[in-house]
Coordinates of C-alpha atoms in Angstrom, one line a residue:
M1 CA 105.8 313.7 196.6
R2 CA 108.5 310.9 197.3
A3 CA 111.3 311.0 200.2
S4 CA 113.9 309.1 198.5
N5 CA 116.6 311.5 199.5
P6 CA 117.3 310.9 203.3
F7 CA 117.4 314.5 203.9
L8 CA 113.7 314.5 203.0
K9 CA 112.4 312.2 206.0
P10 CA 111.5 315.0 208.2
L11 CA 109.4 316.7 205.5
A12 CA 107.8 313.4 204.5
V13 CA 106.7 312.9 208.0
A14 CA 105.3 316.5 208.3
V15 CA 103.3 315.4 205.1
A16 CA 102.5 312.1 206.8
I17 CA 100.9 313.9 209.8
A18 CA 98.8 315.7 207.6
S19 CA 97.8 312.8 205.3
F20 CA 97.7 309.7 207.6
G21 CA 97.6 310.8 211.2
V22 CA 95.9 308.3 213.6
M23 CA 95.7 307.7 217.3
T24 CA 98.8 306.8 219.2
A25 CA 97.1 304.0 220.8
T26 CA 97.3 301.7 217.8
A27 CA 100.5 299.9 219.0
T28 CA 101.0 297.6 221.5
P29 CA 104.2 298.7 223.2
K30 CA 107.4 296.9 223.1
N31 CA 106.9 296.2 226.9
G32 CA 103.9 294.1 226.3
D33 CA 101.4 296.6 227.7
P34 CA 98.0 295.5 226.2
A35 CA 96.4 298.3 228.0
G36 CA 98.4 300.6 225.9
A37 CA 96.3 299.9 222.7
A38 CA 93.3 301.8 222.8
Y39 CA 89.8 299.7 222.2
E40 CA 89.9 300.5 218.4
G41 CA 93.5 299.8 217.8
T42 CA 93.8 296.4 219.3
S43 CA 94.5 293.4 217.2
S44 CA 91.9 292.0 215.2
P45 CA 90.4 288.5 216.2
I46 CA 89.7 287.9 212.4
S47 CA 92.0 285.4 211.2
P48 CA 94.5 286.8 208.6
K49 CA 94.7 283.4 206.8
S50 CA 91.0 284.0 205.9
A51 CA 91.4 287.0 204.1
K52 CA 92.3 286.2 200.4
V53 CA 95.1 287.9 198.5
V54 CA 94.6 290.0 195.5
R55 CA 98.0 291.2 193.7
S56 CA 97.5 294.7 192.3
P57 CA 99.2 296.1 188.9
G58 CA 101.7 298.5 189.7
A59 CA 102.4 297.3 193.4
P60 CA 105.9 295.5 194.2
D61 CA 105.6 291.8 193.8
L62 CA 105.3 289.6 197.1
T63 CA 105.6 286.0 197.7
D64 CA 102.7 284.0 199.0
A65 CA 105.0 283.9 202.3
E66 CA 105.5 287.8 202.3
F67 CA 101.8 288.0 201.9
E68 CA 100.9 285.7 204.9
K69 CA 103.4 287.7 206.9
A70 CA 102.2 291.1 206.1
K71 CA 98.6 290.1 206.8
K72 CA 99.4 288.8 209.9
I73 CA 101.0 292.1 211.0
F74 CA 98.4 294.4 209.7
F75 CA 95.6 292.5 211.3
E76 CA 97.5 292.5 214.6
R77 CA 98.7 296.0 214.4
C78 CA 96.6 298.1 212.1
A79 CA 93.2 297.1 211.4
G80 CA 91.4 298.3 214.5
C81 CA 92.2 301.8 213.3
H82 CA 92.5 301.9 209.5
G83 CA 89.9 299.1 209.0
V84 CA 90.1 295.6 207.4
L85 CA 89.5 297.0 204.0
R86 CA 91.9 300.1 204.8
K87 CA 89.2 302.4 203.9
G88 CA 89.9 304.5 207.4
A89 CA 88.3 305.0 210.6
T90 CA 90.1 306.2 213.7
G91 CA 93.1 306.0 211.1
K92 CA 93.0 307.6 207.6
P93 CA 92.3 305.4 204.7
L94 CA 95.4 303.5 203.0
T95 CA 93.9 302.2 199.8
P96 CA 96.2 301.5 196.8
D97 CA 95.2 304.6 195.0
I98 CA 96.5 306.6 197.7
T99 CA 99.6 304.4 198.7
Q100 CA 100.8 303.7 195.2
A101 CA 100.7 307.3 194.5
Q102 CA 102.8 308.2 197.5
G103 CA 105.4 305.7 196.7
I104 CA 107.3 303.0 198.7
D105 CA 110.1 305.4 200.2
Y106 CA 107.4 307.7 201.6
L107 CA 105.4 304.8 203.2
K108 CA 108.7 303.6 204.7
T109 CA 109.5 306.9 206.3
F110 CA 105.8 307.0 207.6
I111 CA 105.9 303.6 209.2
T112 CA 109.4 304.3 210.4
F113 CA 108.9 307.5 212.4
G114 CA 105.2 307.8 212.5
S115 CA 103.5 311.0 213.7
P116 CA 102.9 313.2 216.2
A117 CA 99.2 313.2 215.2
G118 CA 99.1 309.5 216.4
M119 CA 100.6 307.1 214.1
P120 CA 103.2 304.9 216.1
N121 CA 106.8 305.1 215.1
W122 CA 107.1 301.2 214.1
G123 CA 110.5 301.3 213.0
T124 CA 112.3 303.5 215.5
S125 CA 110.6 302.0 218.2
G126 CA 111.9 298.6 217.5
E127 CA 108.5 297.0 217.0
L128 CA 109.0 296.3 213.3
S129 CA 112.6 295.5 211.9
E130 CA 113.7 297.5 209.0
D131 CA 112.8 294.3 206.5
E132 CA 109.2 294.1 208.0
V133 CA 108.8 298.0 207.6
E134 CA 109.7 297.5 203.9
L135 CA 107.3 294.5 203.6
M136 CA 104.4 296.6 205.1
A137 CA 105.2 299.4 202.8
K138 CA 104.9 297.0 199.7
Y139 CA 101.8 295.3 201.1
L140 CA 99.9 298.7 201.6
M141 CA 100.5 299.3 197.7
H142 CA 98.3 295.8 196.9
E143 CA 94.3 295.8 197.1
P144 CA 93.4 294.7 200.8
P145 CA 92.5 291.1 201.2
A146 CA 88.9 290.8 202.2
P147 CA 87.8 288.2 205.0
P148 CA 85.1 285.8 204.1
E149 CA 81.2 287.1 204.8
W150 CA 79.2 285.6 207.8
G151 CA 75.6 284.7 206.9
L152 CA 72.7 283.0 208.7
A153 CA 74.5 279.5 208.0
D154 CA 77.5 280.6 209.6
M155 CA 75.7 281.8 212.6
M156 CA 73.3 278.6 213.0
A157 CA 76.6 276.6 212.7
T158 CA 77.7 278.3 216.1
W159 CA 74.2 278.7 217.7
E160 CA 74.1 276.6 221.0
V161 CA 71.1 276.6 223.7
L162 CA 72.7 275.0 226.5
V163 CA 69.8 275.1 228.7
A164 CA 66.6 275.2 227.1
P165 CA 64.1 277.8 228.7
E166 CA 61.7 275.6 229.9
D167 CA 64.4 274.0 231.8
R168 CA 65.6 276.9 233.6
P169 CA 64.8 277.9 237.0
K170 CA 61.0 279.4 237.6
K171 CA 62.8 281.4 240.5
K172 CA 66.3 282.8 241.4
L173 CA 68.0 279.7 243.2
N174 CA 71.0 281.5 244.7
N175 CA 71.3 284.0 247.4
L176 CA 73.3 286.6 245.4
D177 CA 72.2 290.4 245.7
L178 CA 72.0 290.7 241.6
E179 CA 71.3 294.5 241.8
N180 CA 74.9 294.8 243.1
L181 CA 76.7 292.3 241.4
F182 CA 79.3 293.2 239.2
S183 CA 80.1 291.6 235.7
V184 CA 83.8 292.4 235.2
T185 CA 85.7 291.9 231.9
L186 CA 88.7 289.6 232.2
R187 CA 90.1 290.5 228.8
D188 CA 92.9 288.7 227.9
A189 CA 91.7 285.5 229.8
G190 CA 88.6 285.3 227.6
E191 CA 86.5 285.3 231.0
I192 CA 84.0 287.5 232.8
A193 CA 84.2 287.5 237.0
L194 CA 81.0 288.1 238.7
I195 CA 81.8 289.8 241.9
D196 CA 79.5 290.6 245.0
G197 CA 79.3 294.1 245.5
K198 CA 79.3 293.8 249.3
S199 CA 81.8 291.2 250.2
K200 CA 83.9 292.1 247.1
E201 CA 84.4 288.6 246.6
I202 CA 84.5 286.4 242.9
V203 CA 81.3 284.4 243.1
E204 CA 81.8 282.8 239.4
I205 CA 84.4 282.9 236.5
I206 CA 82.6 282.3 233.3
R207 CA 84.3 281.2 230.3
T208 CA 83.4 283.7 227.3
G209 CA 84.9 284.7 223.8
Y210 CA 87.9 286.5 223.0
A211 CA 88.8 290.1 224.5
V212 CA 84.8 290.6 226.1
H213 CA 84.0 294.0 225.2
I214 CA 80.7 294.8 227.0
S215 CA 78.2 293.2 229.3
R216 CA 74.6 294.4 229.1
M217 CA 71.6 293.4 231.1
S218 CA 67.9 292.0 230.1
A219 CA 65.3 294.4 230.7
S220 CA 64.0 291.9 233.5
G221 CA 67.4 291.9 235.0
R222 CA 67.6 287.9 234.8
Y223 CA 69.9 287.6 231.8
L224 CA 73.4 289.0 231.2
F225 CA 74.9 289.3 227.7
V226 CA 78.4 289.6 227.0
I227 CA 80.2 290.3 223.7
G228 CA 83.8 289.8 222.7
R229 CA 85.7 291.0 220.2
D230 CA 85.5 287.8 218.2
A231 CA 81.8 288.3 217.8
A232 CA 80.9 285.4 220.5
I233 CA 77.8 286.3 222.6
N234 CA 77.2 284.4 225.8
M235 CA 73.8 284.5 227.5
V236 CA 74.3 284.0 231.3
D237 CA 71.2 283.1 233.6
L238 CA 71.7 285.1 236.7
W239 CA 68.8 282.7 238.6
M240 CA 70.8 280.0 238.4
E241 CA 72.3 278.3 241.4
H242 CA 75.9 279.1 239.9
P243 CA 75.0 281.7 237.1
D244 CA 76.1 280.3 233.7
T245 CA 76.0 280.4 230.1
V246 CA 72.8 279.2 228.8
A247 CA 72.8 280.1 224.9
K248 CA 75.6 281.5 222.9
I249 CA 76.3 282.2 219.4
K250 CA 79.0 284.0 217.0
I251 CA 77.0 286.6 214.7
G252 CA 80.4 287.4 212.8
L253 CA 84.3 287.8 212.9
E254 CA 84.5 290.9 215.0
A255 CA 82.2 292.9 217.1
R256 CA 81.7 295.4 219.9
S257 CA 77.9 295.7 220.6
V258 CA 75.1 293.9 222.1
E259 CA 71.7 295.0 223.4
T260 CA 68.2 293.7 224.5
S261 CA 64.7 295.2 223.9
K262 CA 63.5 297.3 226.8
Y263 CA 60.1 298.8 225.4
K264 CA 57.1 298.3 227.6
G265 CA 55.5 294.8 226.4
Y266 CA 58.6 293.7 224.7
E267 CA 61.1 293.2 227.7
D268 CA 63.4 290.4 227.3
R269 CA 61.8 289.2 223.8
Y270 CA 64.9 290.3 221.5
A271 CA 68.3 290.7 221.3
V272 CA 70.5 292.5 218.8
A273 CA 74.2 292.7 218.3
G274 CA 76.4 294.7 215.8
A275 CA 79.3 293.0 213.8
Y276 CA 82.7 295.1 212.9
W277 CA 83.0 292.6 210.2
P278 CA 81.0 291.7 208.1
P279 CA 79.4 295.2 208.6
Q280 CA 75.8 294.2 209.9
F281 CA 73.8 293.6 212.8
V282 CA 71.4 291.0 213.8
I283 CA 68.2 290.8 215.9
M284 CA 67.9 287.3 217.8
D285 CA 65.3 285.5 219.8
G286 CA 66.0 287.1 223.7
E287 CA 65.6 283.8 225.3
T288 CA 67.9 281.6 223.0
L289 CA 69.8 283.7 220.7
E290 CA 68.4 282.0 217.7
P291 CA 69.1 284.7 214.9
K292 CA 65.9 285.9 213.2
K293 CA 67.1 289.0 211.1
I294 CA 70.4 290.2 209.6
V295 CA 70.7 293.5 208.4
G296 CA 73.7 294.8 206.4
T297 CA 75.0 298.2 207.0
R298 CA 77.0 299.0 203.7
G299 CA 76.1 302.2 202.1
M300 CA 76.8 305.7 201.4
T301 CA 78.7 308.3 203.7
V302 CA 76.8 311.1 205.0
D303 CA 79.2 313.8 204.1
T304 CA 80.9 312.9 200.6
Q305 CA 77.9 310.5 200.0
E306 CA 80.1 307.9 198.5
Y307 CA 80.2 304.1 199.2
H308 CA 81.9 302.6 201.8
P309 CA 82.3 298.7 202.0
E310 CA 83.3 298.5 205.8
P311 CA 80.6 300.6 208.0
R312 CA 81.0 298.9 211.1
V313 CA 78.2 299.0 213.7
A314 CA 79.3 300.7 217.1
A315 CA 77.0 301.4 219.9
I316 CA 73.8 299.9 220.1
V317 CA 71.1 301.2 222.8
A318 CA 67.3 300.3 223.1
S319 CA 64.9 303.0 223.0
H320 CA 62.3 303.5 225.9
E321 CA 59.7 305.5 223.5
H322 CA 59.1 302.9 220.9
P323 CA 59.9 299.3 220.2
E324 CA 63.2 300.2 218.4
F325 CA 66.9 299.7 218.6
I326 CA 69.1 302.5 218.0
V327 CA 72.1 301.3 216.0
N328 CA 75.3 303.4 215.1
V329 CA 76.8 302.7 212.0
K330 CA 80.5 304.1 212.2
E331 CA 82.1 304.8 209.2
T332 CA 79.2 306.0 207.0
G333 CA 77.8 308.3 210.2
K334 CA 74.3 307.3 210.2
I335 CA 72.1 306.3 213.1
M336 CA 69.5 303.5 212.4
L337 CA 66.2 303.3 214.5
V338 CA 65.2 300.0 214.0
N339 CA 61.6 298.9 214.9
Y340 CA 61.3 295.2 215.9
E341 CA 57.6 294.9 216.0
N342 CA 57.4 293.1 212.8
L343 CA 60.7 291.3 211.8
E344 CA 59.2 290.1 208.7
N345 CA 58.4 293.5 207.3
L346 CA 61.3 295.5 208.9
N347 CA 60.8 299.3 209.4
S348 CA 64.0 301.2 209.8
T349 CA 64.4 305.1 209.8
T350 CA 67.7 306.2 209.0
I351 CA 69.3 309.7 210.5
D352 CA 72.3 311.2 208.9
A353 CA 74.7 312.4 211.7
A354 CA 78.3 312.5 211.4
R355 CA 81.1 310.0 210.4
F356 CA 82.8 307.6 212.9
L357 CA 80.2 307.1 215.4
H358 CA 81.2 305.4 218.2
D359 CA 79.9 305.3 221.7
G360 CA 77.4 307.1 223.8
G361 CA 74.2 307.1 226.2
W362 CA 71.2 308.5 227.2
D363 CA 70.4 312.1 228.9
S364 CA 68.6 312.0 232.2
S365 CA 65.3 311.8 230.9
M366 CA 66.3 308.8 228.7
R367 CA 64.6 310.4 226.0
Y368 CA 67.7 311.9 223.8
F369 CA 70.6 309.6 222.7
M370 CA 74.0 311.3 223.4
T371 CA 76.6 309.7 221.0
A372 CA 80.1 310.6 219.9
A373 CA 81.2 311.0 216.4
N374 CA 84.7 311.0 217.4
Q375 CA 86.7 311.7 214.6
S376 CA 84.4 314.3 213.7
N377 CA 84.9 315.8 217.0
K378 CA 81.0 316.2 217.5
I379 CA 78.4 314.7 219.9
A380 CA 75.2 313.9 217.9
V381 CA 71.8 314.2 219.8
V382 CA 68.6 312.1 218.8
D383 CA 65.3 312.5 220.0
S384 CA 64.0 309.0 220.3
K385 CA 60.6 309.8 221.0
D386 CA 60.1 312.3 217.8
R387 CA 62.6 310.0 216.0
E388 CA 65.0 312.7 214.7
L389 CA 68.3 314.4 214.7
E390 CA 68.1 317.0 217.6
A391 CA 71.4 318.7 217.1
L392 CA 75.1 318.0 216.3
V393 CA 77.3 319.7 218.9
D394 CA 81.1 320.3 218.3
V395 CA 83.3 319.4 221.0
G396 CA 86.8 318.7 222.0
K397 CA 89.3 316.2 220.1
I398 CA 88.1 312.8 219.7
P399 CA 85.2 312.6 222.3
H400 CA 85.1 309.1 224.0
P401 CA 82.4 309.4 226.6
G402 CA 81.7 305.7 227.5
R403 CA 77.8 306.4 228.1
G404 CA 78.8 309.8 229.4
A405 CA 77.8 311.4 232.9
N406 CA 74.5 313.0 233.7
F407 CA 74.1 315.6 236.7
V408 CA 72.4 318.9 237.2
D409 CA 75.2 321.6 236.9
P410 CA 74.7 324.4 239.7
E411 CA 74.6 327.1 236.9
H412 CA 73.1 325.5 233.9
G413 CA 70.7 322.8 234.8
P414 CA 70.8 319.1 233.5
V415 CA 73.7 318.4 231.6
W416 CA 75.5 315.2 230.0
A417 CA 79.2 315.1 229.9
T418 CA 82.0 313.7 227.9
S419 CA 85.8 313.6 228.2
H420 CA 88.3 313.2 225.3
L421 CA 90.9 311.2 223.8
G422 CA 92.7 313.8 221.9
D423 CA 92.8 316.7 224.5
P424 CA 92.5 317.3 228.2
T425 CA 89.0 319.0 228.2
I426 CA 85.8 317.8 229.7
Q427 CA 82.9 319.3 228.4
M428 CA 79.0 319.6 229.5
I429 CA 76.4 319.9 227.0
G430 CA 73.1 321.2 228.5
T431 CA 70.2 318.5 227.9
D432 CA 67.0 320.6 229.3
P433 CA 65.0 321.9 226.1
E434 CA 62.2 322.9 228.4
G435 CA 63.4 324.1 231.4
H436 CA 66.7 325.8 230.1
P437 CA 65.9 326.2 226.4
D438 CA 68.9 328.8 225.9
K439 CA 71.2 326.0 227.2
A440 CA 69.8 322.8 225.4
W441 CA 72.1 321.2 223.0
K442 CA 75.1 323.8 223.6
V443 CA 78.6 323.2 225.3
V444 CA 77.9 325.3 228.4
R445 CA 81.0 324.4 230.6
T446 CA 84.7 323.4 229.6
L447 CA 86.7 322.2 232.4
N448 CA 90.8 321.2 231.9
G449 CA 91.5 317.5 233.2
Q450 CA 94.9 315.9 233.8
G451 CA 95.3 315.5 230.1
G452 CA 94.0 313.4 227.0
G453 CA 93.7 310.1 226.9
S454 CA 90.3 309.5 228.9
L455 CA 88.2 306.8 228.0
F456 CA 85.3 307.1 230.3
I457 CA 83.6 309.5 232.4
K458 CA 81.2 308.7 235.4
T459 CA 78.9 309.9 238.1
H460 CA 75.6 308.9 239.8
P461 CA 72.5 310.5 240.7
K462 CA 73.1 310.2 244.1
S463 CA 76.8 311.4 244.1
K464 CA 78.0 314.8 244.1
N465 CA 81.6 313.6 242.3
L466 CA 82.6 313.4 238.5
Y467 CA 85.4 310.7 238.0
V468 CA 87.4 311.0 234.6
D469 CA 90.1 308.6 233.8
T470 CA 92.8 308.9 231.3
A471 CA 94.2 305.3 230.8
L472 CA 95.6 306.2 227.4
N473 CA 97.7 309.2 228.5
P474 CA 101.4 308.8 227.8
A475 CA 102.5 309.9 231.2
E476 CA 102.4 307.2 233.8
S477 CA 101.4 309.5 236.6
V478 CA 98.3 310.6 234.5
S479 CA 97.4 306.8 233.2
Q480 CA 97.7 305.5 236.8
S481 CA 95.5 307.8 238.4
V482 CA 91.9 309.6 238.2
A483 CA 90.6 313.1 238.5
V484 CA 87.7 313.8 240.6
Y485 CA 85.6 317.1 240.6
D486 CA 83.2 318.3 243.1
I487 CA 79.9 318.7 241.1
E488 CA 79.0 321.8 243.2
N489 CA 81.9 323.4 242.8
L490 CA 83.3 322.3 239.3
E491 CA 85.6 325.4 238.8
S492 CA 87.4 324.5 241.7
G493 CA 89.5 322.2 240.0
Y494 CA 90.2 318.4 240.6
E495 CA 91.6 316.1 243.1
V496 CA 94.0 313.4 242.0
L497 CA 93.3 309.9 243.4
P498 CA 96.3 307.6 242.9
I499 CA 94.7 304.6 242.1
A500 CA 97.6 302.5 240.9
E501 CA 99.5 303.5 243.8
W502 CA 96.9 302.4 246.1
A503 CA 96.5 298.7 244.3
N504 CA 100.1 298.5 245.2
L505 CA 100.8 295.5 242.5
G506 CA 104.5 295.9 241.7
E507 CA 105.6 296.0 238.0
G508 CA 103.6 296.7 235.1
P509 CA 101.7 299.5 233.1
K510 CA 99.0 299.5 235.8
R511 CA 96.7 301.7 233.7
V512 CA 93.7 302.8 235.4
V513 CA 90.2 302.5 233.4
Q514 CA 86.5 302.9 233.9
P515 CA 84.8 304.2 237.1
E516 CA 81.5 302.1 237.9
Y517 CA 79.3 302.9 240.7
N518 CA 77.8 300.3 243.1
V519 CA 73.9 300.3 243.1
A520 CA 73.8 302.4 246.3
G521 CA 76.0 305.2 244.7
D522 CA 78.3 305.2 247.4
E523 CA 81.2 303.4 245.9
V524 CA 83.1 303.7 242.8
W525 CA 85.2 300.8 241.2
F526 CA 88.2 301.2 239.2
S527 CA 90.3 298.6 237.2
V528 CA 93.8 298.9 237.4
W529 CA 94.6 297.2 234.2
N530 CA 97.9 295.4 234.1
G531 CA 99.8 293.4 231.5
K532 CA 98.9 289.9 231.0
E533 CA 101.9 288.5 232.9
H534 CA 101.4 290.9 236.0
R535 CA 99.1 291.3 238.7
S536 CA 95.8 293.2 238.1
A537 CA 93.5 294.6 240.5
I538 CA 90.2 296.4 241.2
V539 CA 90.2 299.5 243.7
V540 CA 87.2 300.5 245.5
V541 CA 86.8 304.2 246.4
D542 CA 84.6 305.6 249.2
D543 CA 82.5 307.9 247.0
K544 CA 81.9 310.3 250.0
T545 CA 85.4 310.5 251.7
R546 CA 87.5 310.0 248.1
K547 CA 89.4 307.5 250.3
L548 CA 90.4 303.9 249.4
K549 CA 88.0 301.4 250.6
K550 CA 89.2 298.0 249.4
V551 CA 91.7 296.5 246.9
I552 CA 90.2 293.3 245.3
D553 CA 93.5 291.6 244.1
D554 CA 92.2 288.0 243.6
E555 CA 94.8 286.1 241.4
R556 CA 92.0 285.4 238.8
L557 CA 91.8 288.9 237.9
I558 CA 93.7 288.7 235.0
T559 CA 93.6 292.0 232.8
P560 CA 90.2 293.6 234.3
T561 CA 88.7 296.2 232.1
G562 CA 85.0 296.9 232.1
K563 CA 82.8 296.4 235.2
F564 CA 79.3 296.8 235.0
N565 CA 76.8 297.1 237.9
V566 CA 73.7 294.8 237.0
Y567 CA 71.3 297.5 238.4
N568 CA 73.0 300.3 236.8
T569 CA 73.6 298.4 233.5
Q570 CA 69.8 297.5 233.4
H571 CA 68.3 300.9 234.4
D572 CA 71.1 302.9 232.3
V573 CA 72.0 304.8 235.4
Y574 CA 75.1 306.7 234.8

């Protein structure tokens, strides 16, 4: 149906909601709030100029200059949700067979007005001009331009060993308490800050790649691995007098995940990283980052069994039961158990789960991998010991647990909890098939939180509190605070902690994100993620009293997001 008549615009938008609805967080709001963009919706680090243009029959003609401008807008605003090749992920597919059938008036209406299902109102918000809306409508009717591939030669050209293994310290040369050290992402600065957990002082600032996504620890606790959205990996030696990068590599054009081998006998031997583009993962030497094996992930989806050209690699965890990496392949909904015993004869088992696999973590026994298939509204449970899918659990709208939260529910026994981007619920799934078989792999409790827009949920084995952020909630009072529950009395409701207010930063969006405990489990750290030009901070809360303990507001803390305690990250404590 085409909405060429202006009176049909509301109807067109209603159809758009059903056809194309995506997350609101795709847009960077007009006030320049980078925290308002979900992790999926931020701009792609892929250079638009690298993507070759294909002119499609039946699509409106565009000049070379118009194509370049449209590519830039798409890569900056749209690729994170719809995919570089527009095959759909968090957002729906926007391929020419769909867009040409809808017609230019329909597309212009959809881009202009957005949808309550999450598509930003690019036109009426003023983010795109009327001419830019029309340009993007025309652009979407052409074949999506594909960026270049990234193979071994490309990786080798970026690989650097800055300090050879034999030249590194034979013992720790600093006085840092590594177990209580935090690696903090300074997203828009392209850096990480190492912060001492006791003094709350920055001890090092280390230059990294664009928009670091996560930090992961080697099994030994010596090496810190960080990966940015530009697919650049830094390997930091924490034993040096001043911890710094000893090796680095770029494994693609866009990425999210890195991990190291943790199975007994293989500690620190290998590292692995997964790319969003090209869709692949690479196994590397754990001391030098030399690439050893590249594996592509393009293939068939688990449901319709159709070919998908852009199945991005999301979360990767290291198995404790076998010498394996567990790899989430997002768009196809497949979980790969990749055995690294013999890289020349690589053995991999593929488990069909559900589409749009994203993030997740271990249950408390570290046998079961609990991972969100976010747009399928499911949690997949993988038995890493028996190497099979244990269950697919229906949960709320768009689960986004981070690594989740493990604790003992007073009524239901051991559980793993997730919060959601798309609704206000927090749900607990039973994880004890031996002690509580009737509860296992079922949602045993649902709580209502402050609202949707949650990115992370967190507790600690020594804590009685459960914290839930709501960083992407549109209500300022909600996005700037956290809800905390008493684990021993969950039905009593939550207390709201005004984290951003405690930070006292002045102007800016000040979204509060990602609770992270110290090694003792008696402090919780929160990022107050402000605009790049505003002041940001980290707020430290006393877990016992739920009172403010410290505000770390060093001017070098530019857009802090993820925080990773070395011990908790090394030992999968969450």
